[in-house]
Each structure stands twice: as structure tokens, then as C-alpha cells.
Amino acid sequence: MYFPDYDDDANRRLGSILALQAQHNGETCFILEGDARHSYSEVNATVNRYVRGLEQLGIKPGDRLLIFLHGCSEFIYLALAASKLGAVWVPVNTDYRGDWLAETINDTRASLLVTEHELLERIDEVRDQVAFGPQLLKSELSQFDRLDAGEPDMSHIHYGDTCAILWTSGTTGKSKGVMQSHNVWVRACLNNHANYETRPGDVAYNGLPMYDSAAWVANIYHALIAGIGVAIDSVFSVGEFWDRIRFYGAT
């Protein structure tokens, strides 16, 4: 477990936190997904390759990356790569379809859409209603594996910059996109770190959908800022919940 100096503004950027964890806490497991285990060093290298891949696709600081995926490690890599690049990642509810999906895509004004085969039919149903940049399938992300894993320049990124836009549940009307800065995530996760009394060796368990901010505040980014592991399952199962907790050793 490594806990950076979060009083230093430069350490309140999500990409910088990942780089620090890789440097000082590299062998610790960060992402547990099924039988796979990915250390902080491995995740950081993969995220850096994703940065290069997104740049090759023309993504620039300030551009919006629309993520229409079920929960998976690639989702986390994309979000952190966007944060290192200075782009804005925008997750879309995987239950959306029809007009709600079309309106969300159009309101996002994305430069790139990343999705998966299982959700392609939803995109095809609204394709004549929407406008977005290139489309990249989850299965195609492996092409980034051959790219440079060197640390990108993050000096242009400020902790107050918007790094994500998450859509509300719509309980008071239609869903609205809420801009989230690096610092919003970090402040919330620091509170969780204290409230959960996080300790070395802890493993957070995430069965929440990754289009929901709670998945990131309570689990994924909480693990990142504390230097612990986070276990992810793409779906939540009431019947298998405790079996999954035991499987991952979640605390």
C-alpha cells in the first residue's frame, strides 16, 4: 500500500497517481478480474500504451471519449488513459437504447466511441440519428499492445480540469451530464479512505456498473488513491455475491 502526498497539487491528477503507484507500489495487485491479476506496474504500462493508441486515432486534450462497454479492465484502462492524455471520458449506461441512447451520444459530441460486439446492435439501431467520430471495438484494443509504454507528458493537466462526464440517473427528469474534475474524484476517495479505515492488503470489490460514479468513488479510484487492489465483475449477482467475495479475498 502506497499513499502519495495528496497535499501536493501535482499528485491530485489521476494519471499522476497511477504513475506514482507504479513507481512506489508496482508489484501490488491493482486489478483482479476473474483469474487475471494485474499489478500497478502492468496497469500503468498498459494505460500508457492506450494513451499512444488514442493519440494515433487523433484524440487530443479536451476531446471526449465515449465508452459504451460493460464493466471490464479495458474500461479502466480507457478512463485512466483519457485522464493521462487530458481527454474527457464519458461512460454510457449499457441499458440505454433508442432515443435515450441517441440523445446521450449526440449530447456527448464524442471524438471516438468505444463499444463491444454485444452492444453493436444498439448502435446500429440509432446510427442514422447520431454523429460521432471513429468507432473502436473492445476486441480491437489489443492493437495498442505493441505501442510505447513510456510515461506521457502530463504537465499540461491541472487537477481542476474536467476528466469525465457522468450522466445522472434521471430521477428529477431526463439524465444530465455532470462534469467531474480530477480533484472531485480524489477528494471523495480520500474521504472514503478515512471512513473505510483502509489498510495494507485490503481488496475492494466492485459489482457496480462502471457508468455509475459510485463504482469509481467507492471502489476503483478509492483503490487507486490508497494503493490497494480492486476486484471487478461485469455483473452483480445476489446469489453468488459471497462466493465472489471469498474468491477475490475482498475485505
Backbone as numpy.savetxt, mean C-alpha at the origin, in Angstrom:
# Nx Ny Nz CAx CAy CAz Cx Cy Cz
13.08 -5.36 15.87 12.22 -4.16 15.87 13.11 -2.93 15.87
12.87 -2.02 14.93 13.64 -0.77 14.86 12.65 0.39 14.84
12.92 1.40 15.64 12.01 2.53 15.75 12.77 3.81 15.40
12.60 4.34 14.19 13.33 5.54 13.77 12.99 6.75 14.65
13.78 7.79 14.52 13.53 9.05 15.20 12.46 9.82 14.43
11.22 9.69 14.87 10.12 10.32 14.14 9.97 11.80 14.47
10.82 12.33 15.35 10.86 13.78 15.54 11.60 14.46 14.39
12.35 13.68 13.63 13.04 14.17 12.44 12.05 14.16 11.28
11.74 15.34 10.74 10.73 15.44 9.67 11.06 14.55 8.48
12.36 14.38 8.19 12.74 13.57 7.03 12.36 12.11 7.21
12.16 11.70 8.46 11.79 10.30 8.75 10.28 10.11 8.78
9.53 11.14 8.46 8.07 11.02 8.49 7.51 10.86 7.08
8.35 10.37 6.19 7.93 10.02 4.84 7.93 8.50 4.74
6.89 7.93 4.21 6.73 6.48 4.24 7.85 5.75 3.51
8.29 6.29 2.38 9.38 5.66 1.65 10.67 5.69 2.44
10.91 6.79 3.14 12.12 6.90 3.96 12.09 5.91 5.12
10.90 5.71 5.70 10.77 4.76 6.80 11.13 3.35 6.33
10.62 2.97 5.15 10.95 1.65 4.63 12.46 1.51 4.41
13.09 2.54 3.84 14.53 2.49 3.61 15.29 2.36 4.93
14.85 3.07 5.96 15.51 2.98 7.27 15.33 1.60 7.89
14.14 1.04 7.76 13.91 -0.31 8.28 14.80 -1.32 7.56
14.95 -1.16 6.24 15.81 -2.07 5.48 17.26 -1.95 5.92
17.68 -0.72 6.25 19.07 -0.48 6.65 19.37 -1.01 8.05
18.45 -0.79 8.97 18.71 -1.11 10.38 18.00 -2.36 10.88
17.04 -2.86 10.10 16.17 -3.95 10.57 15.90 -4.91 9.42
16.91 -5.02 8.55 16.70 -5.67 7.26 16.30 -7.12 7.30
16.78 -7.86 8.28 16.50 -9.30 8.32 15.14 -9.62 8.94
14.53 -8.65 9.60 13.22 -8.87 10.21 12.17 -9.08 9.13
11.28 -10.02 9.34 10.20 -10.27 8.38 9.20 -9.12 8.44
8.90 -8.55 7.30 7.92 -7.47 7.21 6.56 -8.01 6.76
6.52 -8.73 5.63 5.25 -9.20 5.08 5.19 -10.72 5.11
4.14 -11.24 5.74 3.84 -12.67 5.75 2.58 -12.86 4.91
2.69 -13.69 3.89 1.56 -13.91 2.98 1.49 -15.39 2.62
0.55 -16.11 3.22 0.53 -17.56 3.03 1.82 -18.16 3.57
2.49 -18.97 2.75 3.75 -19.57 3.17 4.95 -18.67 2.90
4.74 -17.55 2.22 5.84 -16.66 1.86 6.17 -15.70 3.01
7.45 -15.40 3.13 7.94 -14.45 4.13 8.89 -13.48 3.43
8.69 -12.19 3.62 9.48 -11.17 2.94 10.08 -10.22 3.98
11.40 -10.15 4.04 12.07 -9.30 5.02 12.00 -7.84 4.59
12.37 -6.95 5.52 12.39 -5.53 5.20 13.36 -5.24 4.06
14.51 -5.90 4.04 15.47 -5.69 2.95 14.88 -6.13 1.62
14.22 -7.28 1.60 13.63 -7.79 0.37 12.50 -6.88 -0.12
11.66 -6.45 0.81 10.54 -5.58 0.42 11.07 -4.26 -0.12
12.08 -3.70 0.54 12.63 -2.42 0.09 13.21 -2.54 -1.32
13.94 -3.62 -1.59 14.50 -3.82 -2.93 13.40 -3.97 -3.97
12.36 -4.73 -3.64 11.24 -4.90 -4.57 10.54 -3.57 -4.83
10.31 -2.80 -3.78 9.65 -1.50 -3.93 10.49 -0.58 -4.80
11.80 -0.59 -4.62 12.67 0.25 -5.46 12.59 -0.15 -6.93
12.48 -1.45 -7.18 12.30 -1.90 -8.57 10.95 -1.45 -9.12
9.94 -1.46 -8.28 8.63 -0.96 -8.71 8.70 0.53 -9.04
9.48 1.28 -8.28 9.66 2.70 -8.59 10.20 2.86 -10.00
11.25 2.08 -10.32 11.84 2.16 -11.67 10.81 1.75 -12.73
10.04 0.72 -12.42 9.03 0.27 -13.37 7.96 1.31 -13.63
7.50 1.95 -12.57 6.49 3.00 -12.73 7.05 4.18 -13.51
8.32 4.51 -13.25 8.95 5.60 -13.99 9.02 5.26 -15.48
9.35 4.01 -15.79 9.41 3.60 -17.20 8.05 3.69 -17.87
7.00 3.55 -17.09 5.64 3.67 -17.63 5.18 5.12 -17.70
6.07 6.03 -17.31 5.76 7.45 -17.43 5.16 8.09 -16.20
5.13 7.37 -15.07 4.55 7.93 -13.85 5.53 8.92 -13.23
5.03 10.10 -12.90 5.84 11.19 -12.36 5.30 11.61 -11.00
6.10 12.35 -10.22 5.59 12.88 -8.96 4.28 13.64 -9.17
3.32 13.37 -8.32 2.01 14.02 -8.43 1.00 13.25 -9.25
1.46 12.32 -10.09 0.54 11.49 -10.87 -0.22 10.55 -9.94
-1.37 10.09 -10.42 -2.21 9.21 -9.61 -2.20 7.79 -10.15
-1.95 6.86 -9.24 -1.88 5.44 -9.56 -3.11 4.77 -8.98
-3.99 4.28 -9.82 -5.23 3.66 -9.37 -5.00 2.17 -9.18
-5.27 1.67 -7.97 -5.04 0.25 -7.65 -6.38 -0.43 -7.44
-6.73 -1.31 -8.37 -7.99 -2.06 -8.31 -7.64 -3.54 -8.16
-7.22 -3.89 -6.94 -6.74 -5.23 -6.63 -7.33 -5.71 -5.32
-7.44 -7.02 -5.18 -7.70 -7.60 -3.87 -6.41 -7.52 -3.05
-6.52 -7.71 -1.73 -5.37 -7.59 -0.87 -4.26 -8.58 -1.23
-3.04 -8.08 -1.37 -1.89 -8.91 -1.73 -0.62 -8.12 -1.47
0.53 -8.79 -1.47 1.79 -8.09 -1.24 2.07 -7.08 -2.35
1.65 -7.38 -3.58 1.87 -6.44 -4.69 1.18 -5.11 -4.44
0.04 -5.15 -3.78 -0.69 -3.93 -3.43 0.20 -3.04 -2.55
0.84 -3.67 -1.55 1.72 -2.92 -0.64 2.92 -2.38 -1.39
3.51 -3.19 -2.27 4.66 -2.73 -3.05 4.30 -1.51 -3.88
3.14 -1.54 -4.51 2.71 -0.43 -5.35 2.50 0.84 -4.53
1.84 0.70 -3.39 1.58 1.86 -2.54 2.89 2.49 -2.06
3.84 1.66 -1.61 5.10 2.19 -1.12 5.96 2.73 -2.25
5.88 2.12 -3.42 6.63 2.63 -4.58 6.10 4.01 -4.98
4.79 4.16 -4.98 4.21 5.47 -5.29 4.69 6.50 -4.27
4.76 6.12 -3.00 5.20 7.04 -1.96 6.66 7.42 -2.13
7.50 6.49 -2.58 8.91 6.81 -2.83 9.07 7.69 -4.06
8.20 7.51 -5.02 8.27 8.26 -6.27 7.70 9.67 -6.12
6.79 9.84 -5.17 6.10 11.11 -5.02 4.78 11.13 -5.77
4.34 9.95 -6.22 3.03 9.82 -6.86 1.97 9.58 -5.80
0.72 9.53 -6.21 -0.41 9.36 -5.29 -1.12 8.05 -5.62
-1.19 7.14 -4.66 -1.88 5.88 -4.93 -3.33 5.99 -4.46
-4.22 5.43 -5.28 -5.66 5.53 -5.02 -6.28 4.13 -5.12
-6.62 3.52 -3.99 -7.25 2.20 -4.04 -8.74 2.32 -4.33
-9.25 1.33 -5.04 -10.68 1.32 -5.39 -11.33 0.08 -4.78
-12.47 0.28 -4.16 -13.25 -0.79 -3.55 -13.51 -1.90 -4.57
-13.08 -3.12 -4.26 -13.23 -4.22 -5.20 -14.66 -4.72 -5.32
-15.59 -4.14 -4.54 -17.01 -4.45 -4.71 -17.68 -3.48 -5.67
-16.97 -2.41 -6.06 -17.56 -1.43 -6.97 -17.77 -2.05 -8.35
-18.85 -1.63 -8.99 -19.12 -2.03 -10.36 -20.04 -0.99 -10.98
-20.19 -1.02 -12.28 -21.12 -0.13 -12.96 -20.81 1.33 -12.76
-21.86 2.14 -12.53 -21.70 3.58 -12.45 -20.78 4.01 -11.31
-20.86 3.32 -10.16 -20.01 3.71 -9.02 -18.54 3.51 -9.38
-18.23 2.42 -10.05 -16.86 2.16 -10.47 -16.42 3.19 -11.50
-17.27 3.46 -12.48 -16.93 4.42 -13.53 -16.69 5.82 -12.96
-17.57 6.25 -12.04 -17.40 7.58 -11.45 -16.12 7.68 -10.63
-15.80 6.61 -9.91 -14.58 6.62 -9.10 -13.34 6.71 -9.99
-13.32 5.91 -11.05 -12.17 5.95 -11.97 -12.02 7.33 -12.60
-13.13 7.92 -13.05 -13.06 9.22 -13.69 -12.66 10.31 -12.71
-13.19 10.25 -11.48 -12.84 11.26 -10.48 -11.36 11.16 -10.08
-10.81 9.96 -10.15 -9.41 9.75 -9.78 -8.46 10.40 -10.79
-8.85 10.41 -12.07 -8.00 10.95 -13.14 -6.61 10.29 -13.09
-6.62 8.97 -13.14 -5.39 8.19 -12.96 -4.52 8.19 -14.21
-3.21 8.19 -13.98 -2.25 8.05 -15.07 -1.98 6.58 -15.38
-2.32 5.69 -14.45 -2.11 4.26 -14.63 -3.12 3.51 -13.78
-3.69 2.45 -14.34 -4.59 1.56 -13.61 -3.94 0.19 -13.48
-3.84 -0.31 -12.26 -3.32 -1.66 -12.02 -4.47 -2.52 -11.52
-4.71 -3.64 -12.20 -5.82 -4.51 -11.82 -5.40 -5.96 -12.00
-6.36 -6.87 -11.92 -6.07 -8.30 -12.05 -7.13 -8.96 -12.92
-6.82 -10.15 -13.41 -7.72 -10.83 -14.34 -9.12 -10.99 -13.77
-9.21 -11.28 -12.48 -10.51 -11.52 -11.86 -11.43 -10.30 -11.93
-10.84 -9.10 -12.02 -11.62 -7.87 -12.01 -11.73 -7.22 -13.39
-11.12 -7.84 -14.39 -11.11 -7.24 -15.73 -12.52 -7.06 -16.30
-13.40 -8.02 -16.01 -14.77 -7.93 -16.53 -15.45 -6.65 -16.05
-15.19 -6.25 -14.80 -15.78 -5.03 -14.26 -15.29 -3.81 -15.06
-13.99 -3.81 -15.36 -13.41 -2.70 -16.13 -14.01 -2.68 -17.54
-14.11 -3.86 -18.16 -14.64 -3.94 -19.52 -16.08 -3.43 -19.59
-16.85 -3.66 -18.53 -18.26 -3.24 -18.52 -18.42 -1.73 -18.57
-17.40 -0.99 -18.07 -17.52 0.47 -18.01 -16.49 1.17 -18.90
-15.79 0.39 -19.74 -14.67 0.96 -20.48 -15.07 2.15 -21.35
-16.29 2.12 -21.90 -16.70 3.24 -22.75 -17.15 4.45 -21.94
-17.17 4.32 -20.59 -17.57 5.44 -19.72 -16.39 6.10 -19.04
-15.22 5.47 -19.11 -14.10 5.92 -18.29 -12.91 6.34 -19.15
-12.03 7.10 -18.50 -10.77 7.51 -19.13 -9.65 7.32 -18.12
-8.63 6.57 -18.49 -7.46 6.41 -17.63 -6.26 6.12 -18.52
-5.09 6.19 -17.93 -3.85 5.95 -18.67 -3.66 4.48 -18.96
-2.43 4.04 -19.11 -2.15 2.63 -19.41 -2.73 1.71 -18.34
-2.98 0.47 -18.73 -3.48 -0.55 -17.80 -2.40 -1.59 -17.60
-2.17 -1.98 -16.35 -1.16 -2.96 -16.01 -1.80 -4.05 -15.17
-1.62 -5.30 -15.56 -2.18 -6.41 -14.81 -1.22 -6.85 -13.71
-1.78 -7.33 -12.62 -0.97 -7.83 -11.50 0.06 -8.85 -11.99
-0.35 -9.72 -12.90 0.55 -10.76 -13.40 1.73 -10.19 -14.17
1.62 -8.95 -14.63 2.68 -8.32 -15.41 3.71 -7.59 -14.53
3.42 -7.49 -13.22 4.33 -6.77 -12.34 5.67 -7.47 -12.20
5.72 -8.76 -12.52 6.99 -9.50 -12.42 8.04 -8.96 -13.37
7.62 -8.20 -14.40 8.59 -7.63 -15.33 9.50 -6.61 -14.65
9.08 -6.12 -13.47 9.91 -5.16 -12.74 11.09 -5.84 -12.04
11.06 -7.17 -11.93 12.07 -7.89 -11.15 13.48 -7.67 -11.66
13.64 -7.38 -12.94 14.98 -7.25 -13.52 15.53 -5.82 -13.40
14.76 -4.90 -12.85 15.16 -3.50 -12.81 16.07 -3.19 -11.62
16.67 -2.03 -11.64 17.61 -1.60 -10.60 16.90 -1.45 -9.26
17.53 -1.99 -8.21 16.95 -1.93 -6.86 17.59 -0.85 -6.02
18.38 0.05 -6.63 19.01 1.12 -5.89 17.99 2.10 -5.31
18.38 2.79 -4.24 17.47 3.70 -3.55 17.19 4.92 -4.42
15.93 5.24 -4.68 15.61 6.43 -5.47 15.79 7.71 -4.65
15.91 8.82 -5.34 16.03 10.13 -4.68 14.65 10.54 -4.17
14.54 10.75 -2.86 13.28 11.17 -2.27 13.37 12.57 -1.69
14.41 13.32 -2.05 14.64 14.64 -1.46 13.54 15.64 -1.81
12.81 15.39 -2.90 11.76 16.31 -3.33 10.44 16.08 -2.59
10.38 15.03 -1.76 9.13 14.65 -1.09 9.11 15.24 0.31
8.00 15.88 0.66 7.80 16.46 2.00 6.77 15.61 2.74
6.94 15.49 4.05 6.03 14.63 4.81 4.59 15.13 4.78
4.37 16.39 4.41 3.01 16.90 4.29 2.39 16.71 2.91
3.16 16.13 1.97 2.63 15.89 0.62 1.55 14.82 0.65
0.55 14.98 -0.20 -0.46 13.94 -0.36 0.19 12.71 -1.00
0.01 11.56 -0.38 0.57 10.33 -0.95 -0.51 9.33 -1.32
-1.75 9.57 -0.86 -2.84 8.64 -1.16 -4.17 9.38 -1.12
-5.12 8.84 -1.87 -6.51 9.31 -1.80 -7.37 8.08 -1.56
-8.05 8.05 -0.42 -8.91 6.92 -0.10 -10.36 7.38 -0.08
-11.22 6.54 -0.64 -12.63 6.87 -0.76 -13.37 6.47 0.51
-14.23 7.36 0.98 -15.01 7.09 2.18 -16.06 6.01 1.91
-16.67 5.53 2.97 -17.67 4.47 2.82 -18.97 4.98 2.22
-19.19 6.28 2.26 -20.41 6.83 1.68 -21.60 6.79 2.61
-21.38 6.73 3.92 -22.50 6.66 4.86 -23.28 7.96 4.92
-22.69 9.07 4.49 -23.40 10.36 4.48 -23.59 10.85 3.05
-23.80 9.92 2.15 -23.95 10.28 0.74 -22.97 9.46 -0.08
-22.72 9.91 -1.30 -21.78 9.18 -2.15 -20.37 9.26 -1.58
-19.58 8.24 -1.90 -18.20 8.22 -1.42 -17.44 9.44 -1.91
-16.53 9.90 -1.06 -15.71 11.08 -1.37 -14.25 10.72 -1.21
-13.43 11.21 -2.11 -12.00 10.95 -2.03 -11.34 11.86 -0.99
-10.64 11.26 -0.03 -9.99 12.02 1.04 -8.47 11.96 0.85
-7.84 13.12 0.75 -6.40 13.19 0.56 -5.67 12.87 1.86
-4.69 11.99 1.78 -3.92 11.55 2.94 -2.44 11.88 2.73
-1.86 12.61 3.64 -0.42 12.90 3.56 0.38 11.78 4.22
1.69 11.78 3.98 2.57 10.85 4.69 2.37 11.01 6.19
2.31 12.27 6.64 2.28 12.56 8.06 0.97 12.10 8.72
-0.13 12.13 7.98 -1.41 11.65 8.52 -1.28 10.17 8.92
-0.69 9.38 8.02 -0.51 7.96 8.31 0.43 7.77 9.51
1.56 8.50 9.48 2.56 8.30 10.52 2.01 8.68 11.90
1.32 9.81 11.97 0.76 10.24 13.27 -0.22 9.21 13.81
-1.10 8.71 12.95 -2.09 7.72 13.39 -1.41 6.43 13.85
-0.37 6.02 13.12 0.31 4.78 13.46 1.14 4.91 14.72
1.70 6.10 14.97 2.43 6.32 16.22 1.48 6.20 17.41
0.26 6.69 17.25 -0.73 6.51 18.32 -1.03 5.03 18.55
-1.18 4.29 17.45 -1.43 2.85 17.59 -0.27 2.14 18.25
0.95 2.56 17.88 2.14 1.94 18.46 2.09 2.04 19.99
1.70 3.19 20.48 1.61 3.39 21.93 0.41 2.64 22.52
-0.73 2.74 21.86 -1.94 2.12 22.39 -1.86 0.59 22.40
-1.19 0.03 21.39 -1.09 -1.43 21.31 0.06 -1.97 22.15
0.88 -1.05 22.70 2.07 -1.47 23.46 2.91 -2.44 22.62
3.19 -2.02 21.39 3.91 -2.84 20.44 5.28 -3.25 20.97
5.64 -4.53 20.78 6.89 -5.07 21.30 7.65 -5.79 20.19
8.97 -5.95 20.35 9.73 -6.74 19.38 9.14 -8.13 19.22
9.07 -8.60 17.98 8.53 -9.92 17.70 7.04 -9.95 17.46
6.35 -8.83 17.68 4.92 -8.78 17.40 4.65 -9.00 15.92
3.51 -9.58 15.62 3.05 -9.73 14.24 1.61 -9.25 14.18
1.35 -8.24 13.37 -0.02 -7.76 13.16 -0.70 -8.65 12.13
-2.00 -8.86 12.29 -2.75 -9.65 11.30 -3.75 -8.75 10.59
-3.69 -8.77 9.25 -4.63 -7.96 8.48 -5.52 -8.84 7.60
-6.80 -8.85 7.94 -7.80 -9.49 7.09 -8.73 -8.46 6.47
-8.38 -7.17 6.68 -9.19 -6.07 6.17 -8.87 -5.80 4.70
-9.85 -5.33 3.92 -9.56 -4.98 2.52 -8.61 -3.79 2.45
-7.70 -3.81 1.50 -6.67 -2.78 1.43 -7.15 -1.47 0.82
-8.41 -1.42 0.38 -8.96 -0.12 -0.02 -9.48 0.65 1.19
-9.43 0.02 2.35 -9.91 0.62 3.60 -8.73 1.17 4.39
-8.84 2.41 4.85 -7.73 3.02 5.57 -7.38 2.27 6.85
-8.36 1.59 7.45 -8.10 0.85 8.69 -7.04 -0.23 8.49
-7.00 -0.84 7.30 -6.00 -1.87 7.03 -4.59 -1.31 7.17
-4.42 -0.05 6.77 -3.10 0.56 6.77 -2.76 1.15 8.13
-3.71 1.84 8.73 -3.45 2.48 10.03 -3.26 1.43 11.12
-4.13 0.44 11.15 -4.08 -0.54 12.24 -3.03 -1.61 12.03
-2.70 -1.90 10.78 -1.87 -3.08 10.53 -0.63 -2.82 9.66
-0.83 -2.45 8.39 0.30 -2.43 7.46 1.29 -1.32 7.79
0.82 -0.07 7.85 1.73 1.03 8.18 2.12 1.01 9.66
1.23 0.50 10.50 1.60 0.34 11.91 2.81 -0.57 12.03
2.79 -1.69 11.29 3.94 -2.61 11.30 5.18 -1.91 10.76
5.03 -1.14 9.69 6.16 -0.45 9.09 6.82 0.52 10.05
6.04 1.35 10.72 6.66 2.37 11.58 7.27 1.74 12.84
6.78 0.56 13.24 7.29 -0.10 14.43 8.38 -1.12 14.12
8.54 -1.47 12.84 9.56 -2.43 12.47 9.22 -3.86 12.84
7.93 -4.20 12.75 7.48 -5.57 13.03 6.89 -6.17 11.76
6.34 -7.38 11.86 5.76 -8.04 10.71 4.26 -7.83 10.62
3.75 -7.94 9.39 2.31 -7.89 9.18 1.92 -9.07 8.29
0.94 -9.86 8.75 0.43 -10.98 7.99 -0.80 -10.53 7.22
-0.88 -10.92 5.94 -2.01 -10.48 5.12 -2.72 -11.67 4.49
-4.03 -11.64 4.55 -4.89 -12.56 3.82 -5.79 -11.74 2.93
-6.06 -12.24 1.73 -6.84 -11.45 0.77 -8.30 -11.34 1.16
-8.79 -12.29 1.94 -10.18 -12.24 2.40 -10.23 -12.57 3.88
-11.26 -12.07 4.55 -11.47 -12.36 5.97 -12.44 -13.53 6.11
-12.10 -14.46 6.96 -12.97 -15.61 7.21 -13.25 -15.71 8.70
-14.52 -15.66 9.07 -14.89 -15.82 10.48 -14.53 -17.24 10.94
-14.85 -18.23 10.13 -14.63 -19.61 10.52 -13.17 -19.99 10.65
-12.30 -19.34 9.87 -10.88 -19.68 9.88 -10.03 -18.66 10.63
-10.66 -17.67 11.26 -9.91 -16.57 11.85 -8.82 -17.04 12.82
-9.20 -17.82 13.81 -8.21 -18.22 14.81 -7.17 -19.17 14.24
-7.55 -19.96 13.25 -6.56 -20.81 12.58 -5.52 -19.95 11.87
-5.96 -18.85 11.27 -5.01 -17.97 10.57 -4.12 -17.23 11.57
-4.70 -16.84 12.70 -3.90 -16.19 13.74 -2.79 -17.13 14.20
-3.14 -18.39 14.44 -2.14 -19.37 14.88 -1.12 -19.64 13.78
-1.59 -19.73 12.53 -0.71 -20.01 11.40 0.40 -18.97 11.29
0.02 -17.71 11.45 0.99 -16.61 11.31 1.71 -16.27 12.62
1.22 -16.80 13.72 1.79 -16.41 15.00 1.49 -14.96 15.34
0.33 -14.49 14.88 -0.05 -13.09 15.11 -0.31 -12.81 16.58
0.16 -11.66 17.03 0.01 -11.28 18.42 -1.02 -10.18 18.65
